[in-house]
């Protein structure tokens, strides 16, 4: 089915992620290639409601593929979760003649898109832009690879100083509901324990394992904790460890938002470019209200309403690998 989109809007929403600019560039240039007019909507859904919309040209996206952040800026817009907010946004789009949308964001942004696409006749295409990698229907999300490599670089540096002092470091990485950054960066840096929201933290097990390592004179240890871990984050883990094992010198490092910034990795630029291109192709081909992801190296198109948060998918085998390799 061909559809007559002629003016499309692109926006970034929710937490920014490295590679969003590469996706914007791909959407703008693919749209222009097909003779469409492309509009950038500033600050996510907020800009839709406030009519903060700019015309994009090919040159508007020059020299951005290597930049972190998002040139369109982003926001978490509460008003868009209300029908009144979405109605205003629709009227704004209608005034501009915008008849198709590409939304780059996380699961919260897609929930907004689902409601919008059910209420109004403007087709929406979702692209996963989140460092958390917590979206079903895609093997990759834009920004995860860069974020996890930033975490790895930081933890490697922490290991140097941990090694120099024979210390234990508890490192907190991002991931509100998902432990992927912790899991990948922890395995890649040889962490002794990885604590994630998907598994109940057994602090006694962590302590027993540290005691056992101490008996073997393994004094340099790194525990990677996802910020959303149910036990209460790195500070709480360190506090309990210090209480039970006061002779072990323990330090806490919270990596925070450095994981969200920086130049996107090659992989993030590559997948963002592919996804951005296919988002526009989907709008033109009439493949509406879908989420464009990559599964087993192929593009996947999943109805937006079926795209949920990826939860609890971290297998126990991976945790077993952590234990064995950190012995
Ligand atoms: O969803 C991405 C993310 O970076 C999470 O890992 C983190 O919990 C959250 O955003 C932080 O959001 P904010 O920057 O709004 O504090």
GROMACS .gro file of C-alpha atoms and ligand atoms in nm:
model
  343
    1UNK     CA    1   0.000   0.000   0.000
    2UNK     CA    2   0.143   0.339  -0.099
    3UNK     CA    3   0.052   0.634   0.114
    4UNK     CA    4   0.072   0.997   0.028
    5UNK     CA    5   0.281   1.143   0.303
    6UNK     CA    6   0.426   1.471   0.189
    7UNK     CA    7   0.540   1.647   0.508
    8UNK     CA    8   0.688   1.451   0.788
    9UNK     CA    9   0.797   1.549   1.136
   10UNK     CA   10   1.083   1.401   1.337
   11UNK     CA   11   1.136   1.432   1.709
   12UNK     CA   12   1.351   1.291   1.988
   13UNK     CA   13   1.185   1.217   2.320
   14UNK     CA   14   1.276   1.091   2.668
   15UNK     CA   15   1.639   1.052   2.777
   16UNK     CA   16   1.882   1.138   2.499
   17UNK     CA   17   2.114   0.872   2.365
   18UNK     CA   18   2.429   0.889   2.150
   19UNK     CA   19   2.331   0.826   1.789
   20UNK     CA   20   2.004   1.018   1.796
   21UNK     CA   21   2.164   1.281   1.570
   22UNK     CA   22   2.264   1.013   1.321
   23UNK     CA   23   1.902   0.895   1.315
   24UNK     CA   24   1.769   1.250   1.264
   25UNK     CA   25   2.014   1.298   0.978
   26UNK     CA   26   1.900   0.974   0.814
   27UNK     CA   27   1.531   1.067   0.845
   28UNK     CA   28   1.585   1.418   0.705
   29UNK     CA   29   1.798   1.311   0.411
   30UNK     CA   30   1.588   1.007   0.319
   31UNK     CA   31   1.276   1.225   0.333
   32UNK     CA   32   1.431   1.491   0.109
   33UNK     CA   33   1.558   1.222  -0.128
   34UNK     CA   34   1.195   1.112  -0.173
   35UNK     CA   35   1.075   1.468  -0.230
   36UNK     CA   36   0.914   1.508   0.114
   37UNK     CA   37   0.929   1.816   0.331
   38UNK     CA   38   1.082   1.736   0.668
   39UNK     CA   39   1.018   1.925   0.990
   40UNK     CA   40   1.213   1.900   1.314
   41UNK     CA   41   0.997   1.910   1.626
   42UNK     CA   42   1.193   2.057   1.916
   43UNK     CA   43   1.198   1.908   2.268
   44UNK     CA   44   0.994   1.600   2.182
   45UNK     CA   45   0.619   1.608   2.237
   46UNK     CA   46   0.659   1.936   2.424
   47UNK     CA   47   0.752   2.113   2.101
   48UNK     CA   48   0.455   1.952   1.929
   49UNK     CA   49   0.221   2.102   2.187
   50UNK     CA   50   0.398   2.439   2.192
   51UNK     CA   51   0.438   2.463   1.815
   52UNK     CA   52   0.817   2.467   1.828
   53UNK     CA   53   0.874   2.325   1.482
   54UNK     CA   54   1.141   2.405   1.224
   55UNK     CA   55   1.184   2.319   0.859
   56UNK     CA   56   1.483   2.091   0.801
   57UNK     CA   57   1.704   2.100   0.495
   58UNK     CA   58   1.980   1.865   0.396
   59UNK     CA   59   2.234   2.114   0.536
   60UNK     CA   60   2.047   2.136   0.869
   61UNK     CA   61   2.188   1.793   0.951
   62UNK     CA   62   2.540   1.847   0.819
   63UNK     CA   63   2.823   1.759   1.056
   64UNK     CA   64   2.604   1.600   1.325
   65UNK     CA   65   2.652   1.226   1.269
   66UNK     CA   66   2.946   1.223   1.511
   67UNK     CA   67   2.782   1.432   1.783
   68UNK     CA   68   2.617   1.305   2.101
   69UNK     CA   69   2.297   1.458   2.239
   70UNK     CA   70   2.025   1.561   1.996
   71UNK     CA   71   2.009   1.877   1.786
   72UNK     CA   72   1.630   1.867   1.827
   73UNK     CA   73   1.665   1.858   2.205
   74UNK     CA   74   1.447   1.628   2.409
   75UNK     CA   75   1.206   1.628   2.701
   76UNK     CA   76   0.983   1.400   2.904
   77UNK     CA   77   0.646   1.563   2.834
   78UNK     CA   78   0.374   1.490   3.090
   79UNK     CA   79   0.107   1.685   2.897
   80UNK     CA   80   0.126   1.443   2.606
   81UNK     CA   81   0.003   1.162   2.831
   82UNK     CA   82  -0.327   1.350   2.862
   83UNK     CA   83  -0.585   1.347   2.579
   84UNK     CA   84  -0.610   1.730   2.592
   85UNK     CA   85  -0.234   1.759   2.533
   86UNK     CA   86  -0.243   1.519   2.240
   87UNK     CA   87  -0.536   1.709   2.085
   88UNK     CA   88  -0.342   2.036   2.093
   89UNK     CA   89  -0.040   1.857   1.942
   90UNK     CA   90  -0.259   1.719   1.662
   91UNK     CA   91  -0.398   2.063   1.581
   92UNK     CA   92  -0.047   2.205   1.564
   93UNK     CA   93   0.063   1.931   1.325
   94UNK     CA   94  -0.245   1.984   1.109
   95UNK     CA   95  -0.169   2.357   1.083
   96UNK     CA   96   0.177   2.268   0.953
   97UNK     CA   97   0.033   2.007   0.718
   98UNK     CA   98   0.248   1.737   0.880
   99UNK     CA   99   0.106   1.398   0.783
  100UNK     CA  100   0.363   1.154   0.920
  101UNK     CA  101   0.582   1.132   1.229
  102UNK     CA  102   0.908   0.963   1.323
  103UNK     CA  103   0.955   0.933   1.699
  104UNK     CA  104   1.299   0.848   1.833
  105UNK     CA  105   1.286   0.753   2.200
  106UNK     CA  106   1.224   0.486   2.462
  107UNK     CA  107   0.919   0.292   2.575
  108UNK     CA  108   0.756   0.596   2.741
  109UNK     CA  109   0.775   0.783   2.411
  110UNK     CA  110   0.616   0.489   2.230
  111UNK     CA  111   0.327   0.475   2.477
  112UNK     CA  112   0.254   0.836   2.383
  113UNK     CA  113   0.278   0.748   2.014
  114UNK     CA  114   0.037   0.454   2.053
  115UNK     CA  115  -0.229   0.675   2.212
  116UNK     CA  116  -0.174   0.946   1.950
  117UNK     CA  117  -0.193   0.707   1.656
  118UNK     CA  118  -0.514   0.551   1.791
  119UNK     CA  119  -0.682   0.890   1.829
  120UNK     CA  120  -0.566   1.070   1.517
  121UNK     CA  121  -0.496   1.001   1.151
  122UNK     CA  122  -0.126   1.087   1.151
  123UNK     CA  123   0.085   0.773   1.110
  124UNK     CA  124   0.371   0.727   1.355
  125UNK     CA  125   0.693   0.530   1.323
  126UNK     CA  126   0.899   0.455   1.635
  127UNK     CA  127   1.278   0.413   1.653
  128UNK     CA  128   1.439   0.288   1.973
  129UNK     CA  129   1.671   0.552   2.110
  130UNK     CA  130   1.773   0.458   2.462
  131UNK     CA  131   2.096   0.363   2.632
  132UNK     CA  132   1.909   0.110   2.847
  133UNK     CA  133   1.846  -0.143   2.564
  134UNK     CA  134   1.516  -0.230   2.728
  135UNK     CA  135   1.281  -0.242   2.428
  136UNK     CA  136   1.128  -0.560   2.289
  137UNK     CA  137   1.150  -0.625   1.916
  138UNK     CA  138   1.503  -0.516   1.844
  139UNK     CA  139   1.850  -0.650   1.915
  140UNK     CA  140   1.986  -0.296   1.925
  141UNK     CA  141   1.878   0.037   2.061
  142UNK     CA  142   2.045   0.358   1.952
  143UNK     CA  143   2.294   0.463   2.220
  144UNK     CA  144   2.346   0.140   2.412
  145UNK     CA  145   2.674   0.052   2.246
  146UNK     CA  146   2.826   0.393   2.312
  147UNK     CA  147   2.700   0.403   2.670
  148UNK     CA  148   2.828   0.059   2.753
  149UNK     CA  149   3.169   0.138   2.601
  150UNK     CA  150   3.184   0.457   2.808
  151UNK     CA  151   3.111   0.247   3.116
  152UNK     CA  152   3.380  -0.006   3.020
  153UNK     CA  153   3.639   0.268   2.972
  154UNK     CA  154   3.556   0.416   3.312
  155UNK     CA  155   3.558   0.080   3.493
  156UNK     CA  156   3.893  -0.011   3.337
  157UNK     CA  157   4.036   0.309   3.485
  158UNK     CA  158   3.877   0.234   3.819
  159UNK     CA  159   4.039  -0.110   3.813
  160UNK     CA  160   4.382   0.050   3.775
  161UNK     CA  161   4.343   0.244   4.096
  162UNK     CA  162   4.164  -0.044   4.270
  163UNK     CA  163   4.461  -0.262   4.183
  164UNK     CA  164   4.712  -0.006   4.309
  165UNK     CA  165   4.544   0.008   4.651
  166UNK     CA  166   4.403  -0.346   4.680
  167UNK     CA  167   4.055  -0.204   4.714
  168UNK     CA  168   3.699  -0.304   4.648
  169UNK     CA  169   3.505  -0.068   4.421
  170UNK     CA  170   3.130  -0.065   4.391
  171UNK     CA  171   3.051   0.099   4.058
  172UNK     CA  172   2.702   0.216   3.973
  173UNK     CA  173   2.599   0.232   3.609
  174UNK     CA  174   2.274   0.354   3.453
  175UNK     CA  175   1.970   0.139   3.388
  176UNK     CA  176   1.654   0.227   3.573
  177UNK     CA  177   1.460  -0.090   3.498
  178UNK     CA  178   1.713  -0.289   3.299
  179UNK     CA  179   2.050  -0.436   3.382
  180UNK     CA  180   2.199  -0.455   3.033
  181UNK     CA  181   2.457  -0.180   3.083
  182UNK     CA  182   2.563  -0.344   3.410
  183UNK     CA  183   2.570  -0.693   3.261
  184UNK     CA  184   2.768  -0.608   2.948
  185UNK     CA  185   3.010  -0.365   3.112
  186UNK     CA  186   3.052  -0.596   3.411
  187UNK     CA  187   3.136  -0.900   3.200
  188UNK     CA  188   3.363  -0.694   2.975
  189UNK     CA  189   3.563  -0.559   3.270
  190UNK     CA  190   3.583  -0.881   3.466
  191UNK     CA  191   3.356  -0.768   3.750
  192UNK     CA  192   3.333  -1.000   4.048
  193UNK     CA  193   2.960  -0.944   4.095
  194UNK     CA  194   2.692  -0.778   3.885
  195UNK     CA  195   2.373  -0.663   4.053
  196UNK     CA  196   2.075  -0.589   3.830
  197UNK     CA  197   1.704  -0.512   3.864
  198UNK     CA  198   1.608  -0.837   3.691
  199UNK     CA  199   1.746  -1.050   3.978
  200UNK     CA  200   1.693  -1.019   4.350
  201UNK     CA  201   2.022  -0.914   4.504
  202UNK     CA  202   2.153  -1.169   4.751
  203UNK     CA  203   2.389  -0.954   4.957
  204UNK     CA  204   2.494  -1.249   5.173
  205UNK     CA  205   2.613  -1.424   4.859
  206UNK     CA  206   2.815  -1.113   4.762
  207UNK     CA  207   2.975  -1.106   5.108
  208UNK     CA  208   3.051  -1.477   5.112
  209UNK     CA  209   3.210  -1.449   4.772
  210UNK     CA  210   3.429  -1.154   4.886
  211UNK     CA  211   3.538  -1.350   5.195
  212UNK     CA  212   3.623  -1.649   4.984
  213UNK     CA  213   3.827  -1.430   4.747
  214UNK     CA  214   4.008  -1.274   5.039
  215UNK     CA  215   4.112  -1.621   5.159
  216UNK     CA  216   4.268  -1.671   4.818
  217UNK     CA  217   4.443  -1.330   4.842
  218UNK     CA  218   4.228  -1.185   4.567
  219UNK     CA  219   4.198  -0.837   4.708
  220UNK     CA  220   4.106  -0.629   4.404
  221UNK     CA  221   3.738  -0.657   4.334
  222UNK     CA  222   3.480  -0.468   4.133
  223UNK     CA  223   3.107  -0.496   4.188
  224UNK     CA  224   2.896  -0.340   3.912
  225UNK     CA  225   2.550  -0.231   4.023
  226UNK     CA  226   2.271  -0.110   3.795
  227UNK     CA  227   2.110   0.201   3.939
  228UNK     CA  228   1.773   0.025   3.939
  229UNK     CA  229   1.895  -0.275   4.137
  230UNK     CA  230   1.640  -0.352   4.407
  231UNK     CA  231   1.896  -0.344   4.690
  232UNK     CA  232   1.934   0.033   4.671
  233UNK     CA  233   2.225   0.119   4.443
  234UNK     CA  234   2.601   0.128   4.490
  235UNK     CA  235   2.601   0.338   4.808
  236UNK     CA  236   2.377   0.094   4.991
  237UNK     CA  237   2.570  -0.210   4.869
  238UNK     CA  238   2.899  -0.050   4.983
  239UNK     CA  239   2.749   0.046   5.320
  240UNK     CA  240   2.641  -0.310   5.395
  241UNK     CA  241   2.969  -0.459   5.273
  242UNK     CA  242   3.165  -0.215   5.493
  243UNK     CA  243   2.948  -0.303   5.790
  244UNK     CA  244   3.009  -0.677   5.748
  245UNK     CA  245   3.369  -0.659   5.624
  246UNK     CA  246   3.510  -0.338   5.779
  247UNK     CA  247   3.872  -0.431   5.705
  248UNK     CA  248   3.810  -0.425   5.327
  249UNK     CA  249   3.879  -0.079   5.189
  250UNK     CA  250   3.573   0.003   4.985
  251UNK     CA  251   3.502   0.294   4.752
  252UNK     CA  252   3.194   0.390   4.551
  253UNK     CA  253   3.193   0.534   4.198
  254UNK     CA  254   2.869   0.646   4.036
  255UNK     CA  255   2.921   0.689   3.662
  256UNK     CA  256   2.596   0.881   3.602
  257UNK     CA  257   2.522   1.086   3.295
  258UNK     CA  258   2.864   1.057   3.132
  259UNK     CA  259   2.712   0.734   2.996
  260UNK     CA  260   2.457   0.933   2.799
  261UNK     CA  261   2.699   1.172   2.631
  262UNK     CA  262   2.990   1.158   2.391
  263UNK     CA  263   3.044   1.076   2.027
  264UNK     CA  264   2.834   0.778   1.919
  265UNK     CA  265   3.020   0.456   1.842
  266UNK     CA  266   3.040   0.323   1.488
  267UNK     CA  267   2.770   0.068   1.571
  268UNK     CA  268   2.530   0.333   1.702
  269UNK     CA  269   2.583   0.554   1.397
  270UNK     CA  270   2.534   0.254   1.171
  271UNK     CA  271   2.211   0.125   1.325
  272UNK     CA  272   2.072   0.479   1.362
  273UNK     CA  273   2.135   0.543   0.993
  274UNK     CA  274   1.967   0.216   0.892
  275UNK     CA  275   1.671   0.267   1.122
  276UNK     CA  276   1.622   0.631   1.017
  277UNK     CA  277   1.625   0.537   0.650
  278UNK     CA  278   1.374   0.254   0.702
  279UNK     CA  279   1.147   0.474   0.914
  280UNK     CA  280   1.090   0.706   0.618
  281UNK     CA  281   1.061   0.418   0.373
  282UNK     CA  282   0.794   0.271   0.602
  283UNK     CA  283   0.592   0.592   0.603
  284UNK     CA  284   0.608   0.609   0.224
  285UNK     CA  285   0.518   0.243   0.179
  286UNK     CA  286   0.218   0.281   0.411
  287UNK     CA  287   0.362   0.059   0.683
  288UNK     CA  288   0.209   0.271   0.956
  289UNK     CA  289   0.222   0.283   1.333
  290UNK     CA  290   0.509   0.042   1.359
  291UNK     CA  291   0.830   0.031   1.547
  292UNK     CA  292   1.136  -0.020   1.327
  293UNK     CA  293   1.399  -0.238   1.488
  294UNK     CA  294   1.674  -0.479   1.386
  295UNK     CA  295   1.631  -0.848   1.469
  296UNK     CA  296   1.886  -1.109   1.360
  297UNK     CA  297   2.046  -0.848   1.133
  298UNK     CA  298   1.719  -0.785   0.946
  299UNK     CA  299   1.482  -0.492   0.979
  300UNK     CA  300   1.179  -0.575   1.190
  301UNK     CA  301   0.846  -0.393   1.188
  302UNK     CA  302   0.634  -0.443   1.494
  303UNK     CA  303   0.299  -0.272   1.557
  304UNK     CA  304   0.364   0.010   1.802
  305UNK     CA  305   0.109  -0.113   2.055
  306UNK     CA  306   0.299  -0.441   2.086
  307UNK     CA  307   0.627  -0.273   2.171
  308UNK     CA  308   0.676  -0.296   2.543
  309UNK     CA  309   0.956  -0.268   2.784
  310UNK     CA  310   1.192  -0.564   2.767
  311UNK     CA  311   1.184  -0.701   3.118
  312UNK     CA  312   1.338  -0.998   3.292
  313UNK     CA  313   1.517  -1.126   2.984
  314UNK     CA  314   1.861  -1.158   3.139
  315UNK     CA  315   1.930  -1.528   3.154
  316UNK     CA  316   2.071  -1.703   3.459
  317UNK     CA  317   2.338  -1.851   3.234
  318UNK     CA  318   2.497  -1.507   3.196
  319UNK     CA  319   2.509  -1.465   3.571
  320UNK     CA  320   2.675  -1.806   3.598
  321UNK     CA  321   2.936  -1.692   3.346
  322UNK     CA  322   3.008  -1.387   3.565
  323UNK     CA  323   3.074  -1.609   3.867
  324UNK     CA  324   3.296  -1.856   3.687
  325UNK     CA  325   3.504  -1.597   3.504
  326UNK     CA  326   3.561  -1.379   3.809
  327UNK     CA  327   3.700  -1.658   4.024
  328LIG     O1  328   1.640   0.584   3.020
  328LIG     C1  329   1.770   0.627   3.010
  328LIG     C2  330   1.820   0.674   3.145
  328LIG     O2  331   1.951   0.722   3.126
  328LIG     C3  332   1.816   0.570   3.256
  328LIG     O3  333   1.922   0.479   3.249
  328LIG     C4  334   1.818   0.659   3.376
  328LIG     O4  335   1.760   0.596   3.487
  328LIG     C5  336   1.736   0.776   3.334
  328LIG     O5  337   1.743   0.781   3.193
  328LIG     C6  338   1.780   0.905   3.393
  328LIG     O6  339   1.694   1.004   3.350
  328LIG     P1  340   1.718   1.159   3.377
  328LIG     O7  341   1.832   1.204   3.292
  328LIG     O8  342   1.588   1.223   3.337
  328LIG     O9  343   1.748   1.173   3.521
   0.00000   0.00000   0.00000
